[in-house]
XYZ file of C-alpha atoms in Angstrom:
273
model
C 0.027 -0.025 -0.036
C 1.272 3.360 -0.923
C 1.646 5.754 2.020
C 2.185 9.486 1.947
C 2.380 12.339 4.465
C -0.470 14.863 4.514
C 0.902 17.814 2.726
C -0.289 20.273 5.581
C 1.182 18.130 8.381
C 4.112 20.263 9.317
C 2.280 23.660 8.892
C 1.866 26.211 11.663
C -1.213 25.255 13.644
C -2.944 28.578 13.987
C -2.821 29.161 10.235
C -3.874 25.577 9.470
C -6.860 26.068 11.736
C -7.620 29.339 9.968
C -7.538 27.535 6.507
C -9.788 24.621 7.747
C -12.376 27.040 9.273
C -12.385 28.973 5.947
C -12.871 25.827 4.019
C -15.882 24.970 6.434
C -17.427 28.452 5.793
C -17.261 27.892 1.975
C -18.385 24.372 1.776
C -20.419 23.346 4.750
C -23.814 24.483 3.373
C -23.473 22.152 0.334
C -22.134 19.292 2.433
C -25.162 19.721 4.778
C -27.639 19.712 1.904
C -26.165 16.680 0.369
C -26.361 14.797 3.722
C -29.884 15.801 4.362
C -30.797 14.554 0.878
C -29.883 10.998 2.062
C -32.682 11.078 4.676
C -30.213 11.767 7.496
C -32.183 11.752 10.709
C -32.349 11.083 14.382
C -30.619 7.726 15.512
C -28.233 7.357 12.378
C -24.657 6.238 12.834
C -22.321 8.368 10.823
C -18.538 8.168 10.092
C -16.749 11.475 9.188
C -13.350 10.728 7.547
C -10.802 13.592 7.852
C -12.822 15.594 10.288
C -10.623 18.616 10.130
C -11.715 21.488 12.387
C -14.877 19.610 13.253
C -17.847 21.665 12.101
C -19.521 18.735 10.213
C -18.969 16.372 13.188
C -20.727 18.894 15.450
C -23.536 19.500 12.989
C -24.003 15.743 12.515
C -24.383 15.374 16.478
C -27.287 17.676 16.304
C -28.955 15.850 13.474
C -28.612 12.250 14.891
C -29.447 13.200 18.442
C -28.435 11.177 21.618
C -29.796 7.928 20.185
C -27.274 8.329 17.156
C -23.527 8.206 16.895
C -20.892 10.130 15.056
C -17.328 8.755 14.692
C -14.689 11.297 13.655
C -11.398 9.974 12.030
C -8.474 12.041 11.479
C -4.712 11.481 11.183
C -4.231 14.510 13.600
C -7.382 15.294 15.559
C -5.644 18.252 17.180
C -8.751 20.519 16.513
C -11.322 17.997 17.663
C -10.073 17.309 21.223
C -12.154 18.627 24.197
C -15.683 17.409 23.092
C -17.607 15.994 26.081
C -20.448 14.621 23.952
C -21.295 10.938 24.431
C -22.519 11.013 20.782
C -19.111 11.817 19.259
C -16.241 9.442 19.252
C -12.822 10.813 17.995
C -10.302 8.343 16.495
C -6.702 9.170 15.362
C -5.495 7.222 12.446
C -5.216 6.676 8.630
C -8.509 5.283 7.077
C -6.281 2.963 5.089
C -5.122 1.311 8.203
C -8.409 1.261 10.216
C -10.798 -1.636 10.609
C -14.380 -0.752 11.376
C -17.095 -3.406 12.215
C -18.775 -4.200 8.756
C -22.164 -2.543 8.116
C -21.797 -0.208 11.053
C -22.819 3.246 9.480
C -25.842 4.676 7.870
C -23.699 7.401 6.350
C -20.088 7.743 5.560
C -18.619 11.203 4.453
C -15.179 12.503 3.363
C -14.379 16.020 2.009
C -11.110 16.943 0.557
C -9.487 13.890 2.041
C -9.027 11.292 -0.597
C -6.938 13.607 -2.785
C -4.338 13.446 -0.008
C -4.245 9.693 -0.074
C -1.975 8.003 -2.688
C -3.878 4.750 -2.452
C -7.350 6.374 -2.462
C -9.015 3.245 -3.865
C -8.149 1.394 -0.741
C -9.394 4.350 1.329
C -12.713 4.181 -0.529
C -13.101 0.489 -0.153
C -12.421 0.662 3.666
C -15.140 3.220 3.925
C -17.540 1.251 1.803
C -16.980 -1.980 3.903
C -18.584 -0.370 7.035
C -21.625 1.184 5.274
C -24.853 -0.665 6.295
C -26.919 -2.165 3.336
C -29.159 0.801 2.410
C -26.660 3.260 3.736
C -25.053 6.287 2.006
C -21.688 7.488 0.862
C -21.019 11.086 0.264
C -17.622 12.135 -1.149
C -16.494 15.563 -2.145
C -12.948 16.091 -3.754
C -11.266 18.794 -5.799
C -10.210 18.673 -9.471
C -7.018 20.982 -9.905
C -7.171 20.144 -13.542
C -9.847 22.677 -13.974
C -7.735 25.571 -12.797
C -7.159 28.575 -15.157
C -7.028 32.266 -15.166
C -9.980 34.098 -16.810
C -9.349 37.736 -16.580
C -6.370 39.886 -15.678
C -3.132 40.978 -17.301
C -1.075 38.512 -19.232
C 1.818 38.551 -16.776
C -0.566 37.783 -13.867
C -2.417 35.113 -15.741
C 0.881 33.429 -16.531
C 1.972 33.574 -12.936
C -1.315 31.974 -11.842
C -0.856 29.255 -14.483
C 2.698 28.336 -13.249
C 1.460 28.043 -9.517
C -1.449 25.866 -10.803
C 0.973 23.776 -12.570
C 3.206 23.491 -9.416
C 0.254 22.386 -7.418
C -0.489 19.599 -9.796
C 3.158 18.687 -9.933
C 3.391 18.550 -6.081
C 0.433 16.063 -5.854
C 1.681 13.970 -8.714
C 5.239 13.836 -7.153
C 3.688 12.436 -4.073
C 1.786 9.680 -5.854
C -1.457 11.597 -5.423
C -4.039 12.460 -8.038
C -4.618 16.156 -8.547
C -7.747 15.587 -10.741
C -9.255 12.968 -8.339
C -12.579 14.893 -8.133
C -13.333 14.214 -11.778
C -12.829 10.406 -11.267
C -15.191 9.911 -8.351
C -18.248 9.102 -10.513
C -16.342 6.335 -12.177
C -15.147 5.021 -8.805
C -18.828 4.923 -7.431
C -19.858 3.128 -10.627
C -17.195 0.546 -10.420
C -18.225 -0.354 -6.890
C -21.818 -0.714 -8.108
C -23.439 2.026 -5.883
C -26.907 2.907 -6.851
C -28.908 6.149 -6.963
C -25.690 8.004 -7.730
C -25.774 11.837 -7.980
C -22.985 13.948 -9.341
C -22.442 17.624 -8.701
C -19.664 19.609 -10.372
C -18.785 23.121 -9.331
C -16.156 25.234 -11.022
C -15.167 27.896 -8.621
C -14.974 31.044 -10.714
C -13.960 33.681 -8.259
C -12.546 37.255 -8.131
C -9.724 38.252 -5.842
C -11.014 38.945 -2.398
C -13.514 36.194 -2.500
C -13.190 33.329 -0.023
C -11.864 30.576 -2.326
C -9.044 32.914 -3.543
C -8.303 33.747 0.176
C -8.406 30.156 1.135
C -5.971 29.162 -1.773
C -3.616 32.144 -0.657
C -3.469 30.670 2.694
C -2.655 27.245 1.301
C -0.034 28.690 -0.943
C 1.662 30.424 1.921
C 1.756 27.291 3.893
C 2.940 25.073 0.986
C 5.272 27.688 -0.725
C 8.399 25.544 -0.186
C 6.766 22.454 -1.785
C 5.531 24.509 -4.767
C 8.911 26.102 -5.311
C 10.605 22.740 -4.977
C 8.835 21.588 -8.155
C 10.933 23.970 -10.230
C 7.971 25.397 -11.912
C 7.568 28.554 -9.955
C 9.714 31.184 -8.242
C 9.191 33.066 -4.999
C 8.269 36.014 -7.183
C 5.433 33.945 -8.705
C 4.144 33.055 -5.260
C 4.112 36.601 -4.249
C 2.143 37.470 -7.372
C -0.448 34.626 -6.696
C -0.984 36.110 -3.294
C -1.572 39.630 -4.525
C -4.059 38.165 -7.266
C -6.047 36.615 -4.445
C -6.731 40.158 -3.151
C -7.346 41.771 -6.544
C -11.007 42.173 -7.365
C -10.248 42.698 -10.979
C -8.521 39.280 -11.294
C -10.862 36.269 -12.066
C -9.921 32.691 -12.029
C -11.134 29.246 -11.677
C -8.802 27.948 -8.718
C -10.276 24.399 -9.104
C -13.371 22.538 -9.373
C -15.219 20.546 -6.732
C -16.995 17.183 -7.685
C -19.470 15.900 -5.056
C -20.941 12.253 -5.417
C -23.543 10.636 -3.470
C -24.275 6.952 -3.754
C -26.650 4.278 -2.106
C -25.100 1.081 -0.964
C -27.103 -2.081 -1.226
C -25.059 -5.197 -1.836
C -28.089 -7.255 -2.492
C -28.688 -5.173 -5.633
C -25.026 -5.838 -6.931
C -22.959 -3.492 -4.876
C -19.682 -4.935 -3.816
C -16.263 -3.999 -2.646
C -13.288 -4.859 -4.893
C -11.246 -7.777 -3.568
């Protein structure tokens, strides 16, 4: 099994928490809508993989109530500690290494997690094994292949393009798939999930919007990794940061693909052996 370190593992804690909380502000409403569409209700048992700063875990706790259960898994649950709820269980570990009881959860969710796992197919299969018959899987992942500058000076657009190429190179050099989001529907199809819904959102944003600000935070934390690809200079990185603040600069920083599927082995669903 291929093992890789989380690219944000060694970043400064306060800045990483800021980045995760910004990601929650942007994407929680869509995530919550998708979860509610599965029929999520009181008493459900849910698994949150890569729980981050914990907003979805806390929201799930309110939805499932005291008769339900929320299990939160993260390789570094530093922002999850301190919960006194008996509904929430926090586990530290890599989903690829963890064994949950089969058919334990009504809903399994991961957002921006599998792109950081080289052996993402194993991660998906581990998640699928612990879904109850009739349960649901909701996965949301980015597709950095979609990135492109749309409006701005030629020099600025060129710098943006180089940084986007460096992001792709960083992921591929670590054995990860920078375009994983676009491959999720096929992954669900190959494992024979049913009632599959696919949402694709290209994040066209002007400087100053939340997504450029989040990507600026990421670039500041990962600058050494981007520069190490040989595709960008520190000057490019400075320009990328300025563009994230420029309301006249428009770009698609990446796209998000969200896929929901219903797991019913009796209807043909199966994990890959």
